[in-house]
Each structure stands twice: as structure tokens, then as C-alpha cells.
mmCIF file of C-alpha atoms in Angstrom:
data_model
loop_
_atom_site.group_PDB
_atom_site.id
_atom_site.type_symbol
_atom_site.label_atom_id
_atom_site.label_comp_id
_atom_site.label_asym_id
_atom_site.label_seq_id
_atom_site.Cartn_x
_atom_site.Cartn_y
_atom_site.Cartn_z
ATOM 1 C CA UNK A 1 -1.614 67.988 29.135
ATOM 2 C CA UNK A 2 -1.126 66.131 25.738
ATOM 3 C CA UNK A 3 0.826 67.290 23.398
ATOM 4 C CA UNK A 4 -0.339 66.069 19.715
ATOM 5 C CA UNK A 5 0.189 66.677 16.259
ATOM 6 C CA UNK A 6 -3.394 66.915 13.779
ATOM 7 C CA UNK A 7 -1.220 65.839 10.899
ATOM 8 C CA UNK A 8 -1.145 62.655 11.920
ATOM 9 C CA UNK A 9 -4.926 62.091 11.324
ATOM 10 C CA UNK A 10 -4.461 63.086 8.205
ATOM 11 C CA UNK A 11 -5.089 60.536 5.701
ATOM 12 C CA UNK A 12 -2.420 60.704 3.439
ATOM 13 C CA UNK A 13 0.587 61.972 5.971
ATOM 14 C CA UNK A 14 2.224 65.159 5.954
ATOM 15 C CA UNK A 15 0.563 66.337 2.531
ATOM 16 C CA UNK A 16 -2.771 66.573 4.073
ATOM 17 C CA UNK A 17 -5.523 64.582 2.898
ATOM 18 C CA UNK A 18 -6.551 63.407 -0.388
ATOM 19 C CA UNK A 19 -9.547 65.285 -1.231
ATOM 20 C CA UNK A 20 -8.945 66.591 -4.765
ATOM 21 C CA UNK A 21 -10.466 64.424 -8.106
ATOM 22 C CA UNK A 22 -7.452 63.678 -10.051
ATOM 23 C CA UNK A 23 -6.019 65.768 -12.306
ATOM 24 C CA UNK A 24 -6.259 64.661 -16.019
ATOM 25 C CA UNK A 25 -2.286 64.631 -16.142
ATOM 26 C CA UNK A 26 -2.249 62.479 -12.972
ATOM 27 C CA UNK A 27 -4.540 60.098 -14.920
ATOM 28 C CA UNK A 28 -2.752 59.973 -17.943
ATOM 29 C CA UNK A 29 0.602 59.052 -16.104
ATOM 30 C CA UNK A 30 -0.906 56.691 -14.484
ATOM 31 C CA UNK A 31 -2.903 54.928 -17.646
ATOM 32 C CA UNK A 32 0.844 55.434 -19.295
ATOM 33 C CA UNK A 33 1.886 53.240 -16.108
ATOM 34 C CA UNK A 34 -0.546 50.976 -16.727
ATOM 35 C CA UNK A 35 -3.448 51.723 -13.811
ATOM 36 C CA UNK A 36 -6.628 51.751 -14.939
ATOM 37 C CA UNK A 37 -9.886 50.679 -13.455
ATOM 38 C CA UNK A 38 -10.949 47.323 -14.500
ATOM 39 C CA UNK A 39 -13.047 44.360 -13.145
ATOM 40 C CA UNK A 40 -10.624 40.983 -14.289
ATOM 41 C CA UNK A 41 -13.595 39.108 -13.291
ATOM 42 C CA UNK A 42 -15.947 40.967 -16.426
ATOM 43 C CA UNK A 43 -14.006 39.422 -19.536
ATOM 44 C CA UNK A 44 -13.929 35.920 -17.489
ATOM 45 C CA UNK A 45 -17.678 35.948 -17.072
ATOM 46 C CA UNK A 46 -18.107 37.181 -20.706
ATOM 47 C CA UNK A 47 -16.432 34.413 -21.999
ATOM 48 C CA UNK A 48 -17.349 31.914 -19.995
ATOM 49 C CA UNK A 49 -21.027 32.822 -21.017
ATOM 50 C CA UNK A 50 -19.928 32.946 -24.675
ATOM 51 C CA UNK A 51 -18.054 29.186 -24.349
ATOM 52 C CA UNK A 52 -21.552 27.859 -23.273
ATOM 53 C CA UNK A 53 -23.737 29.461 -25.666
ATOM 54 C CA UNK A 54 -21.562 28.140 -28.310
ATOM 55 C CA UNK A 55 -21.629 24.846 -26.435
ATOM 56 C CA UNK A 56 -25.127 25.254 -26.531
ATOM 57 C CA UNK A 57 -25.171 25.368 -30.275
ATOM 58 C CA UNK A 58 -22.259 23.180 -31.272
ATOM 59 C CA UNK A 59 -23.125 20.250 -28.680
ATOM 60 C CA UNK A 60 -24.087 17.823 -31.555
ATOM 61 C CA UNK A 61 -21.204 18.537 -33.898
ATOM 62 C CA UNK A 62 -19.022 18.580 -30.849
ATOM 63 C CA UNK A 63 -20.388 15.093 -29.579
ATOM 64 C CA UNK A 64 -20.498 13.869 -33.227
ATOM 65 C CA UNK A 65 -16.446 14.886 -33.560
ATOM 66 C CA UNK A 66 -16.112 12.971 -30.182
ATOM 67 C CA UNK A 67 -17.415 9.130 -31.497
ATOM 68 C CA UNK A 68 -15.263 10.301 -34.357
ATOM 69 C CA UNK A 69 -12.177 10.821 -32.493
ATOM 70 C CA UNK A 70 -13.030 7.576 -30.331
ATOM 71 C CA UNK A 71 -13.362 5.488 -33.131
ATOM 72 C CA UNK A 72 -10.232 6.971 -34.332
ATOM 73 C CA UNK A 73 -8.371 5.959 -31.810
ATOM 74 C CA UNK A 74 -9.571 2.394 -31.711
ATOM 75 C CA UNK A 75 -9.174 1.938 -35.284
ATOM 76 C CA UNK A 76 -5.388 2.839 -34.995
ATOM 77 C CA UNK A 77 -4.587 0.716 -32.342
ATOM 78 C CA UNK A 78 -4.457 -2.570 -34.091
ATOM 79 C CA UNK A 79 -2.082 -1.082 -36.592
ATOM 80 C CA UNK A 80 0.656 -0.228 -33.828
ATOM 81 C CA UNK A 81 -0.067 -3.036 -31.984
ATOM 82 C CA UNK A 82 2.776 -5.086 -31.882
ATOM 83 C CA UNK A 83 1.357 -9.361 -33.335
ATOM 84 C CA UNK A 84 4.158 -10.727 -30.944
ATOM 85 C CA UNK A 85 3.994 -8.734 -27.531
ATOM 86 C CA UNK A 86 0.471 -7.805 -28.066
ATOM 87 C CA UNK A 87 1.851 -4.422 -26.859
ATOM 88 C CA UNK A 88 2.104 -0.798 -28.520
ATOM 89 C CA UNK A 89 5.591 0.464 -28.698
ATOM 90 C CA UNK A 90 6.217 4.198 -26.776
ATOM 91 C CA UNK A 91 7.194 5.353 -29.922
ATOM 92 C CA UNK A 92 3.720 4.539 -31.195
ATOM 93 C CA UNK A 93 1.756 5.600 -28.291
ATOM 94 C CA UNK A 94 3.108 9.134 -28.569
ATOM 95 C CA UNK A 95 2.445 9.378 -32.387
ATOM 96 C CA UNK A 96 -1.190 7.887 -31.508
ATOM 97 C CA UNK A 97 -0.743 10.707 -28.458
ATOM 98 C CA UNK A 98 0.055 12.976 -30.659
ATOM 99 C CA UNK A 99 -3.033 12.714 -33.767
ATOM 100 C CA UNK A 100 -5.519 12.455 -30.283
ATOM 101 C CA UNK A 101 -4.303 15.457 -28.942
ATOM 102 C CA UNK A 102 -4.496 17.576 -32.446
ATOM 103 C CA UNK A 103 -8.035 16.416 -33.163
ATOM 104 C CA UNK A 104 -8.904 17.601 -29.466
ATOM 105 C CA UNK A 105 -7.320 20.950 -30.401
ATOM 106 C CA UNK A 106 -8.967 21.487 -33.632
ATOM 107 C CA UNK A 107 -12.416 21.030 -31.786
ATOM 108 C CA UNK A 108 -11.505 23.382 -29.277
ATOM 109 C CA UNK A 109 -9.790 25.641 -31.266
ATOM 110 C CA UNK A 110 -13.188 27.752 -32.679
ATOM 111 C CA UNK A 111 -14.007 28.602 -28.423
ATOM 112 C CA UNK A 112 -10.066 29.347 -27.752
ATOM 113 C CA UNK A 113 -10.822 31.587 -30.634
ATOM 114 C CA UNK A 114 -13.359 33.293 -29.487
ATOM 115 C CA UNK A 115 -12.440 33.491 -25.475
ATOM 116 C CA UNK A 116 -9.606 35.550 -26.962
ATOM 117 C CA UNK A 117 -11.225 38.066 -29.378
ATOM 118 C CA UNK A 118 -13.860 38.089 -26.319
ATOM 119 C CA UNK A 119 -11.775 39.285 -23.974
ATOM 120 C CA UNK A 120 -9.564 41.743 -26.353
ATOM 121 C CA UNK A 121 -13.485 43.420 -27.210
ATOM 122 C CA UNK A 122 -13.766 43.389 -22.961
ATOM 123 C CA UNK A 123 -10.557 44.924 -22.613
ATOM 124 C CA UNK A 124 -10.916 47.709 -25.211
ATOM 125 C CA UNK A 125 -14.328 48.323 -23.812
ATOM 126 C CA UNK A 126 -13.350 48.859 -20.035
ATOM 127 C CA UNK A 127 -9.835 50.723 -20.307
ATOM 128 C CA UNK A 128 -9.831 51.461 -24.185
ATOM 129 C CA UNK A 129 -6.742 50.888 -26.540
ATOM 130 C CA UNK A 130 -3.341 51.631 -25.283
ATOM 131 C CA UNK A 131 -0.973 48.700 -24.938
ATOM 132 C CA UNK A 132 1.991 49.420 -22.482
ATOM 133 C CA UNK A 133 4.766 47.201 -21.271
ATOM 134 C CA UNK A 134 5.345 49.027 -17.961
ATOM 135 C CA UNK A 135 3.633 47.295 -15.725
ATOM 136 C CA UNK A 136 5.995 44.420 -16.691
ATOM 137 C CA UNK A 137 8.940 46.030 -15.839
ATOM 138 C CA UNK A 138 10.996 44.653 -12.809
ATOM 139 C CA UNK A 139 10.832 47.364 -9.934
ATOM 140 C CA UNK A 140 12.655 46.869 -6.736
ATOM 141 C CA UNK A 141 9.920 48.648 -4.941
ATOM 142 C CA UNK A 142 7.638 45.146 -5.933
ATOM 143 C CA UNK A 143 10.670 43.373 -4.316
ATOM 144 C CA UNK A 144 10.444 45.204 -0.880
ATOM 145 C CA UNK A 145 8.877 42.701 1.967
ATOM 146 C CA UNK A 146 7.844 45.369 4.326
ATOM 147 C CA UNK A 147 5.868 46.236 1.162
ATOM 148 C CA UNK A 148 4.576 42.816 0.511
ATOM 149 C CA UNK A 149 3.396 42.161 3.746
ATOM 150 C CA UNK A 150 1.171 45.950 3.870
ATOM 151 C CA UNK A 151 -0.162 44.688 0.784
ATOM 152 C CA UNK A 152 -1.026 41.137 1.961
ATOM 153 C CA UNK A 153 -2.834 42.768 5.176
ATOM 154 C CA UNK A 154 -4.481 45.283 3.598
ATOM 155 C CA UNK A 155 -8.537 46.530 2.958
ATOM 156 C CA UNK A 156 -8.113 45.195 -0.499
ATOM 157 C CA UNK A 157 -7.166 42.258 0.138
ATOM 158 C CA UNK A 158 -9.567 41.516 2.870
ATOM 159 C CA UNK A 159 -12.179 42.465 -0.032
ATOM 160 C CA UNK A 160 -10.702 40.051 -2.692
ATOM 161 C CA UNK A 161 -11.032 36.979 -0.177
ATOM 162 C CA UNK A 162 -14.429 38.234 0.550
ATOM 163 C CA UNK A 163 -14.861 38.430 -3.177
ATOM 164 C CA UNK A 164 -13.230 35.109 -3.653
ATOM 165 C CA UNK A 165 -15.508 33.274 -1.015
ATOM 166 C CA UNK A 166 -18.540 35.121 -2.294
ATOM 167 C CA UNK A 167 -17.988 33.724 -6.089
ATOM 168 C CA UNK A 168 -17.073 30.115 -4.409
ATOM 169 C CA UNK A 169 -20.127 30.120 -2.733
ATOM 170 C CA UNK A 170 -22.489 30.673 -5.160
ATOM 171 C CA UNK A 171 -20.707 28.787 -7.928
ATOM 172 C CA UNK A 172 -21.674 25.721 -5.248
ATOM 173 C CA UNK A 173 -24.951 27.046 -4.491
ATOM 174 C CA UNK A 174 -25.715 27.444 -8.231
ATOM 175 C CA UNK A 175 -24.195 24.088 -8.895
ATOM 176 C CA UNK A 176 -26.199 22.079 -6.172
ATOM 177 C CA UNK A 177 -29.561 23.801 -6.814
ATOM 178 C CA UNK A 178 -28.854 22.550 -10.612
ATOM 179 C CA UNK A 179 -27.768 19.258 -10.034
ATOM 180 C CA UNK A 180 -30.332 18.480 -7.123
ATOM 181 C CA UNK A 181 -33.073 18.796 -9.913
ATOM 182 C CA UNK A 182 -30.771 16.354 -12.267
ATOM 183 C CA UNK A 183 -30.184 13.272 -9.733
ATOM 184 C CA UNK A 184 -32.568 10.847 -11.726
ATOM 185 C CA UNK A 185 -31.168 11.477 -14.858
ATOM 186 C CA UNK A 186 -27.403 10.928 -13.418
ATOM 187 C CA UNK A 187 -27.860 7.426 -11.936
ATOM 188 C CA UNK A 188 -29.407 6.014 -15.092
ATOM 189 C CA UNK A 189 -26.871 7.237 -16.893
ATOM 190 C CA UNK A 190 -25.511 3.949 -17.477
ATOM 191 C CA UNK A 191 -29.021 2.369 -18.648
ATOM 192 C CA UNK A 192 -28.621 4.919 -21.711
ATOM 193 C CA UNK A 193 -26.857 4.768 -24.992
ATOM 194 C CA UNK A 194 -23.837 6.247 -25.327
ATOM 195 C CA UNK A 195 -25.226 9.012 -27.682
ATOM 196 C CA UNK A 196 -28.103 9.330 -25.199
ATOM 197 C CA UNK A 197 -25.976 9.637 -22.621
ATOM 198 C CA UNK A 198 -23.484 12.113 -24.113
ATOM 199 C CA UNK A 199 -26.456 14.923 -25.170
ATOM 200 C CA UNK A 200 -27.945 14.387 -21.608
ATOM 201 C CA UNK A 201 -24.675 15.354 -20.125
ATOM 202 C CA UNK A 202 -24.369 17.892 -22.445
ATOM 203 C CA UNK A 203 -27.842 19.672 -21.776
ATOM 204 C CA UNK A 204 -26.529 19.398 -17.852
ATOM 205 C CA UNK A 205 -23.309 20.718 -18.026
ATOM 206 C CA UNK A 206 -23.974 23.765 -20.615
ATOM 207 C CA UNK A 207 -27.296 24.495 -18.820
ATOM 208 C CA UNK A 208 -25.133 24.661 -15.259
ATOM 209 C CA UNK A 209 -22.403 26.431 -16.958
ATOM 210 C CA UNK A 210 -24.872 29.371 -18.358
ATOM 211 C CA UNK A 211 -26.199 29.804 -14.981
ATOM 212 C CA UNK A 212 -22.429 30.235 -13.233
ATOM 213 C CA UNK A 213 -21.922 32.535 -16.173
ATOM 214 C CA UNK A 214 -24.676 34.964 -15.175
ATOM 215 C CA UNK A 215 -23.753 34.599 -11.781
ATOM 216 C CA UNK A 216 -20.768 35.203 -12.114
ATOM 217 C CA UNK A 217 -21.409 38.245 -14.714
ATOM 218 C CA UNK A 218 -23.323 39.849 -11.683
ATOM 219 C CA UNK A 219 -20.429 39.648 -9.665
ATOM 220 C CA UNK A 220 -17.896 41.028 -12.198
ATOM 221 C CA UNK A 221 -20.011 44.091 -13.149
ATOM 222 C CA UNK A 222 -20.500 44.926 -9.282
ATOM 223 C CA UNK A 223 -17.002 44.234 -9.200
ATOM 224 C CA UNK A 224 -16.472 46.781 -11.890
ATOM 225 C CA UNK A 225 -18.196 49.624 -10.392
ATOM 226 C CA UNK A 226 -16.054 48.754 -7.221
ATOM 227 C CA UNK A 227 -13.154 49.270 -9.109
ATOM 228 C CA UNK A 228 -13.694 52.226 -10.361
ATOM 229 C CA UNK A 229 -14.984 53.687 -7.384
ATOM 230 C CA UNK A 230 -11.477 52.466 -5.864
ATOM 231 C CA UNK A 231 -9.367 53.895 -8.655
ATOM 232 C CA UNK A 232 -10.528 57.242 -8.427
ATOM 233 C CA UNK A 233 -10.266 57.180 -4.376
ATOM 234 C CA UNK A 234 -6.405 56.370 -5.157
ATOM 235 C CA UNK A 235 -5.908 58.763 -7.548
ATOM 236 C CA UNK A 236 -7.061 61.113 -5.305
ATOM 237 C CA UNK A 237 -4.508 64.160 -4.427
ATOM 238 C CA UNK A 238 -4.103 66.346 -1.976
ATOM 239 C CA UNK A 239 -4.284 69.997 -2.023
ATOM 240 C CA UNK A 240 -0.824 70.896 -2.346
ATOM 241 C CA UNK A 241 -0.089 67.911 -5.128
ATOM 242 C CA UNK A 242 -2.519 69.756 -7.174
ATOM 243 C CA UNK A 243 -0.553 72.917 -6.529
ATOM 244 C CA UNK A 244 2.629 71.656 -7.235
ATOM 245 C CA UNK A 245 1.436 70.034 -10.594
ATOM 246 C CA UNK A 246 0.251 73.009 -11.892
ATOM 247 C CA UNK A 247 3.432 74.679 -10.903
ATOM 248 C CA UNK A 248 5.267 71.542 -12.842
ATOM 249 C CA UNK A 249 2.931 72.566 -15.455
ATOM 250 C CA UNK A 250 2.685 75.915 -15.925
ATOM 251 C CA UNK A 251 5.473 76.682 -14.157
ATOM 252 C CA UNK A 252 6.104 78.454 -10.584
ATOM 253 C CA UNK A 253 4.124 81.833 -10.385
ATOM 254 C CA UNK A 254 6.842 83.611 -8.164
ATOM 255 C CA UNK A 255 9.357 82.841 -11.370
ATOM 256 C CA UNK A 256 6.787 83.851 -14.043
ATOM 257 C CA UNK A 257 6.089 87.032 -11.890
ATOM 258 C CA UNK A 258 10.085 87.970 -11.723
ATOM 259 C CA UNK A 259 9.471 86.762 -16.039
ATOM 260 C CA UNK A 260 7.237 89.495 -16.468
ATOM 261 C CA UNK A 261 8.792 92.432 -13.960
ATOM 262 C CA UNK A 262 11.847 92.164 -16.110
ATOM 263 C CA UNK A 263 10.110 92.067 -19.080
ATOM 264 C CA UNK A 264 8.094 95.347 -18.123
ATOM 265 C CA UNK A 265 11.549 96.407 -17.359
ATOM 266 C CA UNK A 266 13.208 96.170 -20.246
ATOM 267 C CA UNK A 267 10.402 97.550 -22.539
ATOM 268 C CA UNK A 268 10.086 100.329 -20.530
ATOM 269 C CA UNK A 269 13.713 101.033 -20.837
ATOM 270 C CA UNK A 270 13.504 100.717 -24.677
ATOM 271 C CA UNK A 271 10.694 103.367 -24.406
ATOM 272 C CA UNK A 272 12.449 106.092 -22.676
ATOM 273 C CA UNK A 273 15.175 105.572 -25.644
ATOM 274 C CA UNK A 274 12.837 105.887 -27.708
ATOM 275 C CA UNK A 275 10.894 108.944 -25.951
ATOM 276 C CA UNK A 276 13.192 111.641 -27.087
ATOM 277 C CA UNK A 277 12.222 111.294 -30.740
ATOM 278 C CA UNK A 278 8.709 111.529 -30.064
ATOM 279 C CA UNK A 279 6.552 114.720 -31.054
ATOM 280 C CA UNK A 280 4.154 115.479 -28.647
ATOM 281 C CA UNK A 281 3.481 113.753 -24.859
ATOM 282 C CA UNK A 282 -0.214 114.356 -24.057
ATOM 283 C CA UNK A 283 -0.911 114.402 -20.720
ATOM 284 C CA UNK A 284 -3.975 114.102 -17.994
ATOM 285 C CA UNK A 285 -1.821 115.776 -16.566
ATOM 286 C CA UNK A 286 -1.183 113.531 -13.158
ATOM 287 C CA UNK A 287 -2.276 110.427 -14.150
ATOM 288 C CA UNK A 288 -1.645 109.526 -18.087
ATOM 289 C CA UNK A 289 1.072 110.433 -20.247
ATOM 290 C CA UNK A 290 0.798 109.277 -23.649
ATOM 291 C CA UNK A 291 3.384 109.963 -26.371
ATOM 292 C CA UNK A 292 2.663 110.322 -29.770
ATOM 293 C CA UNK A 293 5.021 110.446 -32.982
ATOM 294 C CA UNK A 294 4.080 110.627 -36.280
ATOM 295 C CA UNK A 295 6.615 109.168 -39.176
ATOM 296 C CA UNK A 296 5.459 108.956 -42.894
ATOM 297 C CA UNK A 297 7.949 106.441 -44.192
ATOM 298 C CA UNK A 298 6.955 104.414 -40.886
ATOM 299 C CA UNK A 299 3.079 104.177 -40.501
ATOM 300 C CA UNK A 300 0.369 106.122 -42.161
ATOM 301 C CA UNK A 301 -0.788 107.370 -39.138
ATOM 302 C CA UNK A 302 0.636 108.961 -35.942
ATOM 303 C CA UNK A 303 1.543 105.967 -33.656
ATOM 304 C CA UNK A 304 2.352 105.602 -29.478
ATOM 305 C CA UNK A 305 5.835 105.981 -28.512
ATOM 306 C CA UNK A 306 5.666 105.759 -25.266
ATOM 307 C CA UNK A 307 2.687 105.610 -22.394
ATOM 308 C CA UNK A 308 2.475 105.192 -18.382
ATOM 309 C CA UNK A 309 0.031 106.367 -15.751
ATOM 310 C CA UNK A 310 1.043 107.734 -11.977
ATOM 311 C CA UNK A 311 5.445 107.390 -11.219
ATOM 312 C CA UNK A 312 5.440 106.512 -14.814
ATOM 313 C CA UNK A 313 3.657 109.563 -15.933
ATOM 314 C CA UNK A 314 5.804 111.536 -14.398
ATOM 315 C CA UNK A 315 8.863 109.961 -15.323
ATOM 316 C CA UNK A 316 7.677 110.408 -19.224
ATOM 317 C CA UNK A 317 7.151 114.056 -18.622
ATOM 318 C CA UNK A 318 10.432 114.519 -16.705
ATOM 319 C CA UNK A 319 12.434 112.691 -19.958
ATOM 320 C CA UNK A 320 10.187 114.786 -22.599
ATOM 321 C CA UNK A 321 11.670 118.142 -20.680
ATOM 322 C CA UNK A 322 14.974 116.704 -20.826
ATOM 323 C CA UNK A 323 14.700 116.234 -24.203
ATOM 324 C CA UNK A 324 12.765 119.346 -25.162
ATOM 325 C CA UNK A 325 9.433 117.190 -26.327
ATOM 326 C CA UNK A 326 6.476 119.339 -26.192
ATOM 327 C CA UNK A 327 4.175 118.613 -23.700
ATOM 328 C CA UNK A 328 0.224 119.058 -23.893
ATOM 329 C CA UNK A 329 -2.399 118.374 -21.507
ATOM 330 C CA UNK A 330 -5.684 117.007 -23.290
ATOM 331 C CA UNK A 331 -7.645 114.846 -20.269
ATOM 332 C CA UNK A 332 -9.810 112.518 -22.150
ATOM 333 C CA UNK A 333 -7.579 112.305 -25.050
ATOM 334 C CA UNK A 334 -4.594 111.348 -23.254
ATOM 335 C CA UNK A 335 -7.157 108.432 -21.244
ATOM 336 C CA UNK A 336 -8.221 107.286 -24.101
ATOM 337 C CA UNK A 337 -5.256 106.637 -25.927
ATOM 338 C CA UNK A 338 -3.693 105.198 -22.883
ATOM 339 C CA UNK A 339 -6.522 102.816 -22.102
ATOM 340 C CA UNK A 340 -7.120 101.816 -26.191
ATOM 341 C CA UNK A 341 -3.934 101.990 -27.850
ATOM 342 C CA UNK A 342 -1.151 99.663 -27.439
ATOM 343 C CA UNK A 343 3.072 100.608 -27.002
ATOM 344 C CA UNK A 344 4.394 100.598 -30.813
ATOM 345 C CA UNK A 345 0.482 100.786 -32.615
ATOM 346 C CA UNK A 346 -1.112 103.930 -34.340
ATOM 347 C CA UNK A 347 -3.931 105.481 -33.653
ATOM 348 C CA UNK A 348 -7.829 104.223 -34.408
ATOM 349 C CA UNK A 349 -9.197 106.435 -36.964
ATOM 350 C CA UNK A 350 -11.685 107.916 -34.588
ATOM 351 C CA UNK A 351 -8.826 109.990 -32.608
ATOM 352 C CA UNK A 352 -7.271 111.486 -36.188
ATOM 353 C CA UNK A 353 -8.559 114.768 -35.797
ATOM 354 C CA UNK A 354 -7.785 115.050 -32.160
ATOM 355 C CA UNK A 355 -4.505 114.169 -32.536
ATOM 356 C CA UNK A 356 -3.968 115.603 -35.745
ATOM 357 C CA UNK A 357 -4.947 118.872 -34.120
ATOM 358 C CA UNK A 358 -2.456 118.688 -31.441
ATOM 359 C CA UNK A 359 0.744 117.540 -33.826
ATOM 360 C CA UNK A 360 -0.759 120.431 -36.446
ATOM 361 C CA UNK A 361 -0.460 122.946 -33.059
ATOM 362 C CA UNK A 362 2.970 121.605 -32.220
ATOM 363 C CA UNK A 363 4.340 121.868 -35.745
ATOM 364 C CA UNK A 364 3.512 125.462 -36.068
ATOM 365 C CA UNK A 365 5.341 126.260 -32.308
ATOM 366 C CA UNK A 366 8.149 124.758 -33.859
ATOM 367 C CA UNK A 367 8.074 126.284 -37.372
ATOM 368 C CA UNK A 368 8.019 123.117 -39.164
ATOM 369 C CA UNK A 369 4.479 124.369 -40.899
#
């Protein structure tokens, strides 16, 4: 025979399996933490798709700024060119370098523009707003090799290099299915005028980029229903981590239960000192025993002094002889003044007369009326 332990099919080790949905603490410490579910690929598609359309759109005033920035260039270079060496200077060339490179960046600055607030909007949309630098802190956990490695050979990464070759492989697809249809128009490129040429390769390049776009937004929105389907898998807890966090959070029942005995304990101490100056205890008799005093400068109205049904019944009774308290048995009286009147409240208004009976019947055995 085989001797073998269950636990160890167990998915999660020795705290069982993780079967429970998160707990909305667990997901808050972990969005604090910086774990969300998001698809990186969505706000890359999204803006890719925006770049082109704007491409699209801004093709001629882009390819307009281009002959500008051309002729720019050529019109500067006779004025560093040195008359002697027939040469430009270093220092020239990188002040020429520089002008180039700021007209480039003024063109593209509009589409940097908007790839940023585009992927902010994509952001807030996916995880909503709540910047934390956590996940940038160094850990020494993210240092650990044995940890590396599990990571490297892992189901998620086997998925993001299937993920990977899937996008690679359709960004070619897309891209030789496009071009296939453009091969004429590429090798008389040269035949065509500059300007010609320039808005042909336009219309190629933005048309190709739109279509890798929507490809590419298909893959980032499967993507992101993958990743949330894998977020809440790993946020998944097991039964006793739910148990525990509600003890974290609430706080151990076995304490709160010891909480309360004492509690009980203590007011019911401060009720027997308070049962000898009661004036009447009305009884069931075995079950309820309800006393009753009745103090003018107090409360307008009688009020409970003390109250207990069974051991504590009979302890009430047993301190009310000691004391000389008079004791009278009234059945549904005492039951329902034990079952709708609190320790330290008065009376309702529809018990006055019974009650006001009783004290009126104890007052006259003791003379006081």
C-alpha cells in the first residue's frame, strides 16, 4: 500500500484550493499594490488607430511641411558651407542638425500629443483613476532567481509568446495581403513626381497602418477579456483566507464571544447592586423575573431594575428575599415585560395599569399609602 497525502492535489498547497471570488478588501489591496486587470496591448492599438486616422487627414499638410523642411535644409547649406574647403564645419552641421530635428518635432508633436492623452483616456477607462508608485518599488522578492526562472517557464508566459507570434503573424499577413495589391504602383515609383510619389506612399502606408490597427484592436480587446478572466482566477482565495480576513476584519469570534460574556457579566453584577432598591420583582414564577422600581425625581414612569429568565430568575428572587423586596407572581405580565422592556427603560404606556396595580398593592403591604 501507498501512503499519500490529498493536500498535495490541492491547488494552492496546504490552504486548500482557491475557490472563493475575492473579497472586496483583497481587491482593494491589491489595486493599492498596483494589480489590476488590463490588456497593454488596448491603448497601443487605440493609438495606433488614432496616429493613422490623423495621418489620414493631415497627409497633405504633413507632406507639404516635408518639401518645406527639405528645401530648408538645402537652402541653409550654402550659407555654412565653407568657399575654401567646400566643406560644412561640425559646428555647423549640428546647428543645421539641430533646426532639422525641431521642425521634425513640431510636425510630430500634434500625434505625440494625442498618443498620450489617448492612452491616459485608455487607462482611466480599463482600471479607473488611482495613480500609485508601488509597483515601482524595489522588492527583493523581484530579485529572487528561483523566482525568475518559475516566472519565465510559466502558463503565462507560454501565452504571451503565443500572443506575441499570433500579433507577428498577422501584422505580416495583413501587410503582404496589402502590399501584394500595391506592387505596380511601388516599381513606378520612380517614374512619378516627387509630390506624386509622396501622397501615393502616403495612401499605402496609412491605409496598411489602419488595417494593423484593427487587427491589432481585435487582439487587444480579446486580450482584455483574458486578462480579466486571469485576474480574478489569481485573486482567488481559499476557504480559510476568507475566514481569516474576516477575522482580521471583524475580529476573532472566540475573543468577541469572551467580549460579550464579560460584558453580560459585569451588567449583571451592577444589577444585583442595584436589585435591593427595587420595589416589586414580578415573577412567572420559574421562568421570568422582572423587577420593577418606580422613582419620581428619576423617570415619570416605573422603570426595570433588574430582569433574567431560568438560573437567573432564581437568582433575582433569592437576592429580593435577601433584601426583603416583595415578590409577586403575575405570568403574562412578568413575560411581557421581560420580552419588551429593556435593563434601565420604563415601562410602555400600555402596561401602566398593570403595573401600577401591583406597586399600588405593594405600597399598601408596606404602609407607604
Amino acid at each position: 500500500m501507498l501512503s499519500y497525502d490529498l493536500q498535495l492535489f490541492a491547488k494552492e498547497g496546504p490552504g486548500g484550493e482557491k475557490t472563493e471570488d475575492a473579497t472586496p478588501k483583497k481587491l482593494s489591496d491589491a489595486r493599492k499594490e498596483g494589480q489590476v486587470a488590463k490588456s497593454k496591448e488596448l491603448g497601443l492599438g487605440i493609438g495606433l488607430l488614432v496616429m493613422f486616422i490623423m495621418l489620414k487627414y493631415l497627409v497633405g499638410l504633413l507632406g507639404s511641411q516635408f518639401m518645406n523642411s527639405f528645401s530648408f535644409v538645402y537652402s541653409r547649406i550654402p550659407q555654412f558651407t565653407d568657399l575654401v574647403a567646400g566643406q560644412i564645419s561640425v559646428r555647423d552641421y549640428m546647428i543645421l542638425f539641430r533646426e532639422v530635428m525641431l521642425k521634425i518635432l513640431l510636425m510630430m508633436l500634434p500625434f505625440m500629443a494625442a498618443s498620450m492623452v489617448i492612452g491616459m483616456i485608455i487607462e482611466i477607462f480599463q482600471v479607473k483613476w488611482q495613480p500609485t508608485s508601488k509597483p515601482l518599488m524595489p522588492k527583493l522578492s523581484k530579485m529572487n532567481p528561483i523566482s525568475g526562472f518559475k516566472k519565465i517557464i510559466s502558463l503565462n508566459s507560454l501565452i504571451e509568446f503565443l500572443k506575441a507570434v499570433l500579433k507577428i503573424g498577422l501584422i505580416i499577413w495583413v501587410a503582404y495581403s496589402t502590399l501584394k495589391n500595391e506592387w505596380d504602383n511601388l516599381f513606378i515609383l520612380y517614374d512619378m513626381p516627387i509630390e506624386q510619389a509622396i501622397a501615393l506612399m502616403g495612401d499605402i502606408v496609412i491605409g496598411l497602418g489602419i488595417k494593423i490597427s484593427l487587427v491589432y484592436l481585435i487582439i487587444a480587446a480579446a486580450d482584455l477579456f483574458y486578462q480579466k478572466w486571469k485576474f480574478k482566477e489569481d485573486m482567488k482565495m481559499t476557504k480559510q483566507e476568507v475566514k481569516d480576513e474576516y477575522k482580521q476584519a471583524e475580529g476573532d469570534p472566540a475573543i468577541k464571544g469572551k467580549i460579550r460574556q464579560r460584558m453580560r457579566q459585569a451588567s449583571q453584577r451592577r444589577m444585583m447592586q442595584d436589585l435591593p432598591k427595587a420595589d416589586v420583582v414580578i415573577t412567572n414564577p420559574t421562568h421570568f423575573a422582572v423587577a420593577i422600581k418606580y422613582d419620581a425625581d428619576l423617570y415619570d414612569a416605573p422603570y426595570v431594575v433588574a430582569k433574567g429568565s431560568d438560573h437567573l430568575a432564581a437568582k433575582i428572587k433569592e437576592v429580593a428575599k435577601e433584601h426583603k423586596v416583595e415578590i409577586v407572581e403575575n405570568k403574562p405580565l412578568a413575560r411581557m415585560l421581560y420580552y419588551n422592556v429593556e435593563l434601565g427603560s420604563v415601562i410602555p404606556p400600555e402596561l401602566y395599569r398593570a403595573v401600577a396595580d401591583i406597586l399600588a398593592m405593594v405600597y399598601k403591604m408596606q404602609g407607604k399609602i
